[in-house]
Amino acid sequence: MFKESNTNNKTPVFNIKAVVKQTGLNPATIRAWER
């Protein structure tokens, strides 16, 4: 089962390394998006 998403929840679902590997995005871009 999946947890219901909560837009106010700041808990990351994936770590930066996993997102970089899956998307090919630059880690700095992902960190900027988080802010």
Coordinates of C-alpha atoms in Angstrom, one line a residue:
M1 CA 0.0 0.0 0.0
F2 CA 1.1 3.6 -0.6
K3 CA 0.9 6.4 1.9
E4 CA -1.4 9.2 1.1
S5 CA 0.6 12.2 -0.1
N6 CA 0.6 15.3 2.1
T7 CA 1.7 18.5 0.4
N8 CA 2.7 20.0 3.7
N9 CA 5.0 17.1 4.5
K10 CA 8.7 18.0 4.1
T11 CA 9.9 14.4 4.4
P12 CA 11.7 13.4 1.2
V13 CA 10.4 10.4 -0.7
F14 CA 13.6 9.7 -2.7
N15 CA 17.2 10.8 -1.9
I16 CA 19.0 13.1 -4.3
K17 CA 21.2 10.3 -5.7
A18 CA 18.1 8.2 -6.7
V19 CA 16.5 11.1 -8.4
V20 CA 19.7 12.1 -10.3
K21 CA 20.1 8.5 -11.4
Q22 CA 16.4 8.2 -12.6
T23 CA 16.1 11.6 -14.2
G24 CA 19.6 12.6 -15.3
L25 CA 19.1 16.0 -13.7
N26 CA 21.9 17.9 -12.1
P27 CA 22.0 17.6 -8.3
A28 CA 22.2 21.4 -7.9
T29 CA 19.0 21.7 -9.9
I30 CA 17.2 19.2 -7.7
R31 CA 18.4 21.0 -4.5
A32 CA 17.2 24.4 -5.9
W33 CA 13.8 22.9 -6.7
E34 CA 13.5 21.7 -3.1
R35 CA 13.9 25.2 -1.7

